[in-house]
Structures are given as structure tokens and as C-alpha cells.
Amino acid sequence: MAKHVVSQRIYLLIFVTLLLLTLVTVDVAFYNFGLLNIYIALTIAIIKATLVVLYFMHLRYSEHLNMVFVGAGLFWLIIMIALTASDVLTRDWEPNPQGWASLILLLR
């Protein structure tokens, strides 16, 4: 395996990008976009994680087999999230449990 040398300029550029995205995440948290808040935060987090995996973990310059294993890991993560979501979303939940108030009403 040939060793690939990444210039410090690239590392510095990625570092500054990660810092800016962190500041954007903090800034967006102070605004109320309703349901979009979680999607905006997740999108920024995915972008940051992708940059870290590609450059700081050297996946961009590694062999294609490593990318296959990362893809398989992400596919497995999606399967686990889908199975967990199908379990949680199909249960008969009470979204706001009554807690002690319902017990007190029963005892009266």
C-alpha cells in the first residue's frame, strides 16, 4: 500500500470548515424552524462526519476495499435504525403518560 501524504493546507482547510459548520450548528439552534431543526442539525452533522472520515481517517486516499467496508457498515447501521424505528413506531404508546395524576384519580 502506497503511503499518501496529505498537505497541511488540506488539513487546515478541513479543520476550518469543521469549525465553521460547528458555528452554523450553534447559530441554527437559536432559531425556531419547527420540524426542520432536527433535519438541519442532522445534515450538518452528516457533512461534518463525512469530512472527518474522508480526510482525517484517510478514507479518500485508501483502497477501494476500505470504502466497501465503510459502505457495508453504513448499510448495517441503516438496517438497525429501520428495525428500531419499526419497533418503536408500531407500539401502542401513550405519548403523554398521565403519571401520578391518573393514579390519584383512581384512588378517589
XYZ file of C-alpha atoms in Angstrom:
108
model
C 0.000 0.000 0.000
C 1.468 3.303 -1.050
C 1.559 5.941 1.625
C -0.233 9.095 0.633
C 0.895 12.392 2.066
C -1.799 14.982 2.574
C -0.668 18.561 2.702
C -1.152 20.607 5.818
C -3.146 23.106 3.800
C -5.848 20.476 3.220
C -5.939 19.586 6.919
C -6.175 23.245 7.863
C -8.944 23.835 5.317
C -10.936 20.864 6.620
C -10.374 21.979 10.213
C -11.634 25.489 9.454
C -14.615 24.027 7.604
C -15.465 21.861 10.613
C -15.227 24.871 12.906
C -17.487 26.919 10.637
C -20.024 24.105 10.468
C -19.971 23.877 14.258
C -20.666 27.599 14.483
C -23.503 27.214 11.967
C -24.938 24.391 14.078
C -24.853 26.546 17.213
C -26.316 29.529 15.367
C -29.134 27.490 13.827
C -30.018 26.124 17.267
C -31.126 29.607 18.350
C -33.729 29.877 15.575
C -37.021 28.062 15.567
C -37.551 26.359 12.233
C -40.068 23.958 13.705
C -39.673 20.432 12.418
C -36.744 21.459 10.200
C -34.436 21.999 13.196
C -33.631 18.308 13.515
C -33.104 17.877 9.775
C -30.786 20.885 9.570
C -28.750 19.669 12.538
C -28.544 16.134 11.148
C -27.500 17.387 7.718
C -24.687 19.466 9.188
C -23.619 16.535 11.379
C -23.547 14.192 8.383
C -21.424 16.660 6.414
C -19.011 17.005 9.327
C -18.771 13.240 9.828
C -18.147 12.729 6.122
C -15.295 15.247 6.160
C -13.732 13.581 9.187
C -13.986 10.105 7.673
C -12.687 11.181 4.277
C -9.753 13.333 5.338
C -8.776 12.712 8.946
C -9.331 8.950 8.670
C -7.752 8.927 5.177
C -10.616 7.057 3.544
C -10.398 9.260 0.464
C -6.884 8.071 -0.287
C -7.265 4.455 0.816
C -8.019 1.361 -1.211
C -11.482 0.736 -2.550
C -11.908 -2.286 -0.298
C -11.916 0.032 2.723
C -14.712 2.049 1.126
C -16.688 -1.148 0.630
C -16.351 -1.963 4.327
C -17.414 1.552 5.333
C -20.386 1.279 2.972
C -21.304 -2.084 4.477
C -21.100 -0.588 7.969
C -23.364 2.290 6.995
C -25.794 -0.135 5.353
C -25.865 -2.199 8.550
C -26.492 0.974 10.585
C -29.437 1.864 8.330
C -30.863 -1.628 8.809
C -30.575 -1.341 12.598
C -32.193 2.125 12.638
C -35.023 0.899 10.393
C -35.692 -2.119 12.614
C -35.625 0.017 15.751
C -37.938 2.592 14.169
C -40.354 -0.110 13.033
C -40.469 -1.443 16.586
C -40.982 1.946 18.230
C -43.471 3.259 15.682
C -45.724 0.173 15.753
C -46.196 0.056 19.534
C -49.332 1.320 21.173
C -47.736 4.168 23.095
C -49.338 6.816 25.151
C -47.453 9.914 24.062
C -48.024 11.789 27.323
C -48.318 9.412 30.265
C -50.591 10.654 32.990
C -48.170 9.694 35.743
C -49.328 10.056 39.326
C -52.344 12.185 38.409
C -54.209 9.210 36.918
C -53.413 7.060 39.963
C -54.739 9.737 42.315
C -57.958 9.966 40.284
C -58.370 6.176 40.504
C -57.993 6.181 44.286
C -60.681 8.806 44.810
